[in-house]
XYZ file of C-alpha atoms in Angstrom:
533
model
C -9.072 69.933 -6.877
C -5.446 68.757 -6.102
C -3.395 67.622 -9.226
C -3.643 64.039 -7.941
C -7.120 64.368 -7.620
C -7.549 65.677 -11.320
C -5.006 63.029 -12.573
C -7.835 60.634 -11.365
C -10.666 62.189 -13.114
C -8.973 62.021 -16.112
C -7.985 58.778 -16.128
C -11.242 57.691 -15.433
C -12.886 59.594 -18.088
C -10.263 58.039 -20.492
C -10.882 54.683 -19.482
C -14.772 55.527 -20.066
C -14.649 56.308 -23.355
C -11.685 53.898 -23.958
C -14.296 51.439 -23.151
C -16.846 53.267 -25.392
C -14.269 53.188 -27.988
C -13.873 49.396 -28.012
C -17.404 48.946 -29.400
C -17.786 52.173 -31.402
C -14.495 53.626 -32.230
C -12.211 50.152 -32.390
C -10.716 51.554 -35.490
C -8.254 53.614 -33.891
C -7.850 51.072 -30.767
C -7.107 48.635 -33.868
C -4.306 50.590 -35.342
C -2.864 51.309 -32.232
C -2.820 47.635 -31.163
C -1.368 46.527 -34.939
C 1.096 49.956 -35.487
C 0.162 49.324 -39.368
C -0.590 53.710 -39.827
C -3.663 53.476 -42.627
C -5.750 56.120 -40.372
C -5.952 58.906 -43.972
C -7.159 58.633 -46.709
C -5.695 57.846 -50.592
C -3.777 61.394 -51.361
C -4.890 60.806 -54.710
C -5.449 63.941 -56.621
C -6.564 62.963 -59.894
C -4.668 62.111 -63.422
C -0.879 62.191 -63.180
C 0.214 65.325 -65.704
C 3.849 64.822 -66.944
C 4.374 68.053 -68.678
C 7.838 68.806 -70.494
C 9.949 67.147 -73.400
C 11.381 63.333 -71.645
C 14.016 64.196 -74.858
C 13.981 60.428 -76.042
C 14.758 58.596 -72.478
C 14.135 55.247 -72.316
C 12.810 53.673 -69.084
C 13.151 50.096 -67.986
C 10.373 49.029 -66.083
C 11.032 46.022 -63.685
C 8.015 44.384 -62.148
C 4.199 44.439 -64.001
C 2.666 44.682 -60.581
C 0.092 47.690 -60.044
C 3.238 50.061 -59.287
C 4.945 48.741 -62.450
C 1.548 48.919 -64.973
C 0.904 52.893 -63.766
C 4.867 53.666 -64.257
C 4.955 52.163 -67.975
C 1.554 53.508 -68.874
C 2.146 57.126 -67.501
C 5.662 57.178 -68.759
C 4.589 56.417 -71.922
C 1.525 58.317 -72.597
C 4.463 60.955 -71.503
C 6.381 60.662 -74.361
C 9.151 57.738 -73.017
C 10.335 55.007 -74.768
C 9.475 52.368 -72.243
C 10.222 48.225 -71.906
C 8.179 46.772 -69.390
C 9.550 43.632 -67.368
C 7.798 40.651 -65.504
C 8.438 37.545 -63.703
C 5.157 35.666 -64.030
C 3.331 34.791 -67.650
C 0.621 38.120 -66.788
C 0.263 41.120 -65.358
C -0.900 41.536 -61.606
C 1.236 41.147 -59.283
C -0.993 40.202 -56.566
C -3.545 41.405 -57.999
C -4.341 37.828 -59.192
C -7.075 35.385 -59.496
C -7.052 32.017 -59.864
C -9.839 29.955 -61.848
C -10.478 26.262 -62.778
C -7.576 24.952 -65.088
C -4.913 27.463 -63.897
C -1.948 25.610 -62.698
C 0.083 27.073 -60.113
C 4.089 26.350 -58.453
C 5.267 27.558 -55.306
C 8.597 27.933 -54.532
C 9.150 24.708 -53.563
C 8.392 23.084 -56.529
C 4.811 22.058 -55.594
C 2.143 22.281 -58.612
C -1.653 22.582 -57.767
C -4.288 22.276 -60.890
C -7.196 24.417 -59.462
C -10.506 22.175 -59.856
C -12.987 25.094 -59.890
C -16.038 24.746 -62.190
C -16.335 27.829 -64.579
C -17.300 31.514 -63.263
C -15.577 30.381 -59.767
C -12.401 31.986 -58.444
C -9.995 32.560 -55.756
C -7.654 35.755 -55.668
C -5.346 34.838 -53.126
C -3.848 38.241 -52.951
C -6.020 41.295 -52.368
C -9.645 41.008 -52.701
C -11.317 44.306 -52.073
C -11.497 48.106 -52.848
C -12.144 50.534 -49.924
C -14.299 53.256 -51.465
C -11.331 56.248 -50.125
C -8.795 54.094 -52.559
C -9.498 56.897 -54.916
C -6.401 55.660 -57.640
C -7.706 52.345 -57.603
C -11.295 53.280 -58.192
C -9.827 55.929 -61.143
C -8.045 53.845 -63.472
C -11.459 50.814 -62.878
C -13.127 54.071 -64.387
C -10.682 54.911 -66.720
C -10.390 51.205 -68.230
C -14.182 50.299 -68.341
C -13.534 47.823 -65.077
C -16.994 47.244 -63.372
C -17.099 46.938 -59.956
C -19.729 45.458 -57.353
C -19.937 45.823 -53.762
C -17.828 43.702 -51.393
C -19.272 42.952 -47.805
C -16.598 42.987 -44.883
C -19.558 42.812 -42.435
C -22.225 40.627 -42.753
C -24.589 40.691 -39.119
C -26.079 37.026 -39.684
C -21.853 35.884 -40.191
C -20.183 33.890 -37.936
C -17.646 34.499 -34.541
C -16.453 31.260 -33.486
C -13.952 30.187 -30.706
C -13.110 26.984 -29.965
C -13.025 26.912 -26.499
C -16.338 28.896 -25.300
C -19.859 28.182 -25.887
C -18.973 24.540 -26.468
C -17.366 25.331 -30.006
C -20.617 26.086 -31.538
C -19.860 29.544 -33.395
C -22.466 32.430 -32.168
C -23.996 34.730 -35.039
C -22.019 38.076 -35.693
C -25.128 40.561 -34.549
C -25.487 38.505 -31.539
C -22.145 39.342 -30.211
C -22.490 42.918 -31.086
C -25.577 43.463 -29.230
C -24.730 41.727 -26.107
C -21.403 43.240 -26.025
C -22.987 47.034 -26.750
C -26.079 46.267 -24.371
C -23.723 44.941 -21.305
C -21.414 47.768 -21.837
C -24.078 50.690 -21.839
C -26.011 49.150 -18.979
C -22.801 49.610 -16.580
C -22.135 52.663 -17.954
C -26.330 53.847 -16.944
C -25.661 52.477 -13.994
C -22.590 54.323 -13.432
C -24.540 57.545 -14.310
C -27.348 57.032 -12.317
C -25.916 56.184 -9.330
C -23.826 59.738 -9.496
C -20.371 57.961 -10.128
C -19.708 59.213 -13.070
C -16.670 61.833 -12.971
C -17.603 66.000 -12.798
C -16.208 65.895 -16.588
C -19.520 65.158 -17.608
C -23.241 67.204 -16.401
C -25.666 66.374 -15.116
C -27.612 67.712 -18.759
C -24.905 65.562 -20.098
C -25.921 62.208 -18.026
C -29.208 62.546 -19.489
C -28.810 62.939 -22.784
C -26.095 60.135 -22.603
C -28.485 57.957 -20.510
C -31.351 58.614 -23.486
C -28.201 57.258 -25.893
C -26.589 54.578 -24.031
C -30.778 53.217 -23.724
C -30.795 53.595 -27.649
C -27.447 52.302 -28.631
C -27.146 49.348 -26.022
C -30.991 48.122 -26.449
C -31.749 48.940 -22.756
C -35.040 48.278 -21.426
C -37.224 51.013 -19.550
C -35.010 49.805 -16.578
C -31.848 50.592 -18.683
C -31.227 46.942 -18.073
C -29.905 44.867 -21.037
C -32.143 41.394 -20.917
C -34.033 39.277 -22.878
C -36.965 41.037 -24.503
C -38.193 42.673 -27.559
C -35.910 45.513 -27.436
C -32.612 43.169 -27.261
C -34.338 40.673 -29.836
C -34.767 43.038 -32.270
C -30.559 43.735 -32.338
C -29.376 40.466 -31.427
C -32.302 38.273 -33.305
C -35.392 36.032 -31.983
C -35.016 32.427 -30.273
C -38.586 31.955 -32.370
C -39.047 34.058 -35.135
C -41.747 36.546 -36.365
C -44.358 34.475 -37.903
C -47.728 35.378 -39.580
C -51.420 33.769 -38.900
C -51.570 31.655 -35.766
C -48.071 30.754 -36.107
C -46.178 30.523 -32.376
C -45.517 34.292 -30.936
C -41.914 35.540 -31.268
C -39.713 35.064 -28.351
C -35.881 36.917 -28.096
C -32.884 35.261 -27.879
C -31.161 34.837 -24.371
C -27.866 37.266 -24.428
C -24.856 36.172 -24.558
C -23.073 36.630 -20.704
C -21.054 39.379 -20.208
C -17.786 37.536 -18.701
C -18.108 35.186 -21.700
C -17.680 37.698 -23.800
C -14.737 38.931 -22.770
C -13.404 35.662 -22.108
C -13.744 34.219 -24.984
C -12.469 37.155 -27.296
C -15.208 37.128 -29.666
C -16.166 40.717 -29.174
C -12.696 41.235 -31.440
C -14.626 40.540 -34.666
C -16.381 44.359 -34.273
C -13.339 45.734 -35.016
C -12.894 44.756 -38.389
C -15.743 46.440 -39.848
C -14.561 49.882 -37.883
C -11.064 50.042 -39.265
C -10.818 53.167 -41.429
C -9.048 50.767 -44.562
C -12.317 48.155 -44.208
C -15.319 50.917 -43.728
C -17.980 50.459 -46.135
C -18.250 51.128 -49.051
C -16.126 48.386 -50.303
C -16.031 47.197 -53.854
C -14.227 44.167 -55.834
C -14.285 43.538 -59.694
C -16.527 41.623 -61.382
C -15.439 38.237 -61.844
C -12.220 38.168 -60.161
C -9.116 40.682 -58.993
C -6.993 40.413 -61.917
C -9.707 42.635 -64.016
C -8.432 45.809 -63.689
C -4.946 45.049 -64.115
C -5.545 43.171 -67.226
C -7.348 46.083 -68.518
C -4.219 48.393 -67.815
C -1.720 45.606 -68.793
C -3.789 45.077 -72.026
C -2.165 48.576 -73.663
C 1.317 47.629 -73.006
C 1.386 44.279 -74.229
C 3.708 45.371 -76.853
C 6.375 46.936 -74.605
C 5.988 43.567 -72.167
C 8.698 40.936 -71.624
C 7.171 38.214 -69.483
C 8.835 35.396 -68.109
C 11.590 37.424 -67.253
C 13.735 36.931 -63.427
C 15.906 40.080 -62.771
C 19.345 38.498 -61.890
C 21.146 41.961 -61.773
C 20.657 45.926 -62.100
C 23.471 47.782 -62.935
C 24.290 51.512 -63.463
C 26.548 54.030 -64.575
C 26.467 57.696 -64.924
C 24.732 57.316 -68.570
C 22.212 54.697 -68.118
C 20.774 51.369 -66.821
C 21.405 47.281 -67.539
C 18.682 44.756 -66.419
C 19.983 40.997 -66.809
C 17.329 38.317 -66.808
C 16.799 35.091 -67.531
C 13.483 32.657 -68.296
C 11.894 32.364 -65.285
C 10.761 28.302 -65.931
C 13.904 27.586 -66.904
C 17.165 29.627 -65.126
C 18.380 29.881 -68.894
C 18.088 32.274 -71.981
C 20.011 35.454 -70.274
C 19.481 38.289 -72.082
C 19.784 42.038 -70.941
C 17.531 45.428 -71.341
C 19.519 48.976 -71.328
C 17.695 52.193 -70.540
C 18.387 55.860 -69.437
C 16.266 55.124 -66.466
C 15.156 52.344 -64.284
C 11.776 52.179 -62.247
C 12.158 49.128 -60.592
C 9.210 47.760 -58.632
C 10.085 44.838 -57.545
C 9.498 43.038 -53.644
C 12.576 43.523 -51.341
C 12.448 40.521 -50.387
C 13.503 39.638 -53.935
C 15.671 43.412 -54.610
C 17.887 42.110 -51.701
C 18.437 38.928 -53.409
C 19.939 39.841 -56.507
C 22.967 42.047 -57.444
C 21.698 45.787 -57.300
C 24.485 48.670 -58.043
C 22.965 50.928 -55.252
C 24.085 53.111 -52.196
C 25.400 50.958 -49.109
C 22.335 52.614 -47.538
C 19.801 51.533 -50.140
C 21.055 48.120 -49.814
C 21.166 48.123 -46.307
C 17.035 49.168 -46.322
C 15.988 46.419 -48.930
C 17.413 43.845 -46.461
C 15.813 45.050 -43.451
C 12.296 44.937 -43.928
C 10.934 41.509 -43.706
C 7.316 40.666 -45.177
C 4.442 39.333 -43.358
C 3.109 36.331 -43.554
C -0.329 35.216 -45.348
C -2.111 32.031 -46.802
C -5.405 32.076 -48.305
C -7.427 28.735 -49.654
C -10.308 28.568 -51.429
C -12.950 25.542 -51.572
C -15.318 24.505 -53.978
C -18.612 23.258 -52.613
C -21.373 20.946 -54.347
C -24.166 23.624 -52.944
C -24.220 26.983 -51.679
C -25.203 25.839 -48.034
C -23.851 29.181 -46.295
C -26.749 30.621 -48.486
C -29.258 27.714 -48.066
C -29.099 26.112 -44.636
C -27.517 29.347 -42.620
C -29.058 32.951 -44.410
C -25.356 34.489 -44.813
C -24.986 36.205 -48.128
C -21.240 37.450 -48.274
C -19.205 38.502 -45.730
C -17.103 37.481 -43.279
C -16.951 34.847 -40.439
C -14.378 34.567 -37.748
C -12.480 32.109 -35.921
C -9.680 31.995 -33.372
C -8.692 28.449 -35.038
C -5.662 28.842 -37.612
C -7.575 29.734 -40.428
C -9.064 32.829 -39.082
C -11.752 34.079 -41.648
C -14.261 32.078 -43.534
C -15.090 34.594 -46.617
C -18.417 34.072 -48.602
C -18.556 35.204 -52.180
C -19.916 38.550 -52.941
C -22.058 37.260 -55.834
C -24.086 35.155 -57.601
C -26.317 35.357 -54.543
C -29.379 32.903 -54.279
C -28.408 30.997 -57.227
C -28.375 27.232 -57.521
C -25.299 24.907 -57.960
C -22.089 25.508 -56.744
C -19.922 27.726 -55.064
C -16.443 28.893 -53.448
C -15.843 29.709 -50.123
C -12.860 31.502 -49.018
C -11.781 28.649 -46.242
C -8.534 30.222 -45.085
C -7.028 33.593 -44.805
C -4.473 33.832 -42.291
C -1.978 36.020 -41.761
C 1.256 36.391 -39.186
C 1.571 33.704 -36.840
C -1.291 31.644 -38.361
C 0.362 31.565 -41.263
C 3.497 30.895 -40.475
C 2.283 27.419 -39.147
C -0.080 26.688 -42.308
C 2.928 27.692 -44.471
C 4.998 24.820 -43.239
C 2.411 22.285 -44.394
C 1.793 21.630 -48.136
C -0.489 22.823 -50.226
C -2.821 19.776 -50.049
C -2.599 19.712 -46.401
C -3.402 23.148 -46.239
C -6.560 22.502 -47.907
C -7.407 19.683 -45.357
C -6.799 21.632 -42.311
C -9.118 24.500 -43.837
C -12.189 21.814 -44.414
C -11.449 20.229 -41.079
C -11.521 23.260 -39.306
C -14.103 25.113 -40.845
C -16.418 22.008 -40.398
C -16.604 23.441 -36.949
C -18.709 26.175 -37.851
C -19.958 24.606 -40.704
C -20.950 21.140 -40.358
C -21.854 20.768 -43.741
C -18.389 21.008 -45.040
C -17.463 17.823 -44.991
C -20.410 16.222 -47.189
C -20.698 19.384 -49.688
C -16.631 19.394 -50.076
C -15.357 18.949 -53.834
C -11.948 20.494 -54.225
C -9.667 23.127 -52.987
C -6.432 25.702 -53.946
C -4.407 27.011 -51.279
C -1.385 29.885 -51.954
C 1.259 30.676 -49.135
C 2.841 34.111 -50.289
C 6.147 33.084 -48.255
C 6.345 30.457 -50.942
C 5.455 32.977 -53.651
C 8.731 33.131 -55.733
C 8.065 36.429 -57.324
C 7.284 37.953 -53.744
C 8.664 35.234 -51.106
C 6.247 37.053 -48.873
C 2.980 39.205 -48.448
C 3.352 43.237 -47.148
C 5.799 45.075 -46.445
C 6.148 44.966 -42.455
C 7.643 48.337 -41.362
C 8.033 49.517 -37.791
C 8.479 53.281 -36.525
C 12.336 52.748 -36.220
C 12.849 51.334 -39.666
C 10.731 54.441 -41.294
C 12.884 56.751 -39.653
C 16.025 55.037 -40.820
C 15.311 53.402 -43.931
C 12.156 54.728 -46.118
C 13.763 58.059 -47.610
C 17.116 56.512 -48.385
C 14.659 53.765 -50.004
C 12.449 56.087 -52.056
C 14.995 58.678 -53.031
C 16.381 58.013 -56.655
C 19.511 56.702 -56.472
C 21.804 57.092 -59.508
C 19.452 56.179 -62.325
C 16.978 53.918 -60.379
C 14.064 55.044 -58.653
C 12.440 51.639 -56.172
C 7.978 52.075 -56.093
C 5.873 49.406 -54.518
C 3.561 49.464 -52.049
C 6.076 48.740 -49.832
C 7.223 52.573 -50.192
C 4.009 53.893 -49.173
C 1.757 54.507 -45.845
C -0.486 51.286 -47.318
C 1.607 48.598 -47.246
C -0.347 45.706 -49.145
C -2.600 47.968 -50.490
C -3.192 48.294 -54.164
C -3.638 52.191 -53.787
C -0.163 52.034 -52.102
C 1.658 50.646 -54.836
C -0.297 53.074 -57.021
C 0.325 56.319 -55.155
C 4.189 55.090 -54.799
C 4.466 54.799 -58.521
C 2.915 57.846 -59.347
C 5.261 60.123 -57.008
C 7.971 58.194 -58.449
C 7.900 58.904 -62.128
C 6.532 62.735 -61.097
C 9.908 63.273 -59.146
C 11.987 61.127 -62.392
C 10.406 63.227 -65.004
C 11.371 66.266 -62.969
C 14.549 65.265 -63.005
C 14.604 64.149 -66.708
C 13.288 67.564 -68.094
C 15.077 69.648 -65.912
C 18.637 67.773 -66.576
């Protein structure tokens, strides 16, 4: 075989399975396309131990996000005098939920009262648990936190696109099916017409012919049609009945070219992706539970309402100036040997930091992506009643993206809340530029075209745009290859007296078990330092 000849063959048997992968591997096609690096799992290795004498130091903590709670907690449990400092009135982050009554201002001065009726919620930040986010799932143990499962996939969900299929959305399993069953039948084809490259046997065409029949729903023909064997994947046009009820008949697939066309078959991702791969778990009655739990123990070393305005250090110790956060006034300043400071860059690059030239220079380079969540409160629980989803996920190529349903209370009468909008990058750049109210409309007006119902069943709505967040003035951490390279050491080393955790030091930017695993190396490599000085 020449060299050209074997460059061919393996391009061709790269493309196969490239195409293989796009139905049953998309996790790593997904991280490729997206460059966000969450392909291992949590390097948690159990209960931080912070053995040696801390000598009396005194740690200011800035920030009572997750990275912030698991600094002051460990630190203290180590023997530190700690002070604990945070922007908002609670603990969280955005680990946050909100629930009827709460009252909420962006940064542009807008104020929403949420509306919800009681046991109803929204956490606008993050809103599930993968089950490798060992920290996470440690101190939940640890602090009595129940958890439930979380559905990222839901089969009878919707995939919707506005342009194909005449706008009416087409049920999650459907897509799958067609898109697995079109896919294997070219590939049987391929393999039993002998085109298939010499990489692969002939005892290896059969066995993968036997799969491909399996996996794609292939007939005795390995065709992939209308019939009994697709219906039972992709669902019935008329139901299984009992008695003399009509006989079942399957569902017509789904054409191959629309498919592709229309971009649905991108929803099969999302339930591949290492960081969404069940099992996934949320708290019992909102997000906020397990931080609460943590932030519950250190309410007596807490100083909410608190904006950072400056950080300053000198070769024995550490100054925090704040002032009230509702009112600009009040300053008042925190000393400490030591400062674990936790806080967004977005907002670090803001305020005057006594750090390196090159630490500066990081915590204004990283910009933060873009994300907008709303929720809505219906009158019924139609997604339930009049379409069989129960959780999940349906998706949309209109602005708002996902339609989430909630992961309990399943079957019950009365009312409910619907995730209506989470978008993030480009999406939400153009919903952020609205205001919150508007926000809300645009999320009933377009989800009312995959859910007519909408409209009648509507009662109220809260909608959060985390580039109007004023204790984040953004979502994740956005890093690129180049700006690791540069940037993330000279950002997590401890410089001076300060040592920077966050999620946004970490391989799992917006992740919960980010911030977590940032904090914890931090204080390990600080106490080092501390009982070694």
């Amino acid at each position: 075989m020449t060299s050209s000849e074997e460059s061919s063959v393996t391009l061709k048997r790269r493309d196969l399975f490239r195409m293989i992968g796009s139905v049953a591997g998309g996790a790593a096609m997904y991280q490729a396309m997206t460059s966000l690096g969450f392909a291992a799992d949590s390097q948690y290795a159990g209960p931080i131990k912070l053995e040696g004498n801390p000598k009396g130091a005194k740690v200011v903590v800035l920030g009572a996000g997750w990275a912030g709670l698991v600094s002051a907690l460990e630190l203290r449990n180590a023997g530190y005098k700690v002070e604990l400092i945070e922007y908002n009135n609670r603990v969280g982050g955005r680990a946050w939920t909100i629930r009827g009554g709460d009252t909420i201002t962006d940064m542009s001065g807008e104020t929403q009262k949420c509306g919800f009726d009681s046991g109803l919620y929204l956490n606008p930040g993050p809103w599930r648990i993968p089950y490798h986010h060992r920290g996470y799932l440690d101190y939940a143990k640890r602090f009595g936190v129940q958890l439930e499962p979380f559905q990222m996939i839901n089969f009878n969900s919707y995939v919707h696109s506005k342009d194909y299929f005449g706008g009416k959305p087409q049920r999650f399993r459907e897509v799958q099916a067609d898109f697995q069953g079109h896919v294997s039948e070219l590939l049987a084809k391929t393999i039993r017409q002998d085109k298939l490259d010499q990489s692969v046997g002939k005892e290896d065409q059969e066995m993968l012919l036997e799969a491909l029949k399996g996996w794609g729903a292939l007939d005795k023909n390995y065709a992939y049609v209308a019939g009994p064997t697709s219906a039972e994947r992709r669902g019935y046009e008329v139901n299984k009945g009992g008695g003399l009820m009509p006989d079942p008949v399957g569902g017509q697939p789904i054409a191959l070219s629309d498919l592709l066309k229309s971009d649905v078959w991108r929803a099969m991702i999302f339930g591949q992706t290492h960081q969404w791969q069940a099992s996934i778990f949320q708290p019992v009655g909102g997000m906020d539970a397990t931080p609460k739990a943590v932030g519950k123990v250190l309410e007596d070393i807490t100083t909410f309402n608190a904006k950072v305005t400056a950080i300053q250090q000198d070769e024995h110790g550490v100054t925090v100036t704040f002032v009230d956060s509702r009112t600009g006034k009040e300053q008042r300043q925190v000393k400490g040997d030591w400062c674990v400071c936790t806080l967004p860059l977005t907002v670090l690059s803001q305020i005057d930091v006594q750090v390196s030239p090159a630490m500066k220079e990081g915590m204004s380079a990283i910009s933060y992506a873009a994300a907008v969540k709303t929720g809505l409160q219906f009158k019924r629980r139609f997604w339930e009643d009049d379409d069989h989803i129960y959780g999940g996920i349906s998706f949309t190529d209109q602005p708002i993206s996902q339609i989430a349903y909630p992961n309990f209370g399943y079957n019950r009468p009365g009312k409910g809340v619907l995730l209506g909008t989470f978008a993030w990058g480009e999406a939400a750049f153009g919903l952020a530029s609205m205001s919150a109210a508007d926000r809300v409309k645009a999320a009933v007006e377009q989800g009312a075209k995959i859910h007519p119902q909408y409209k009648a069943e509507y009662e109220n709505g809260v909608s959060w745009s985390w580039h109007r967040s004023p204790f984040t003035m953004g979502c994740a951490a956005e890093w690129t290859d180049e700006q690791r390279t540069k940037h993330y050491r000279n950002l997590a080393e401890i410089n001076g007296r300060i040592v920077l955790a966050g999620d946004h030091l970490s391989h799992l930017s917006g992740w919960q078990e980010g911030a977590i695993l940032s904090a914890l190396d931090a204080i390990s490599r600080l106490h080092r330092r501390v009982v070694t000085a």
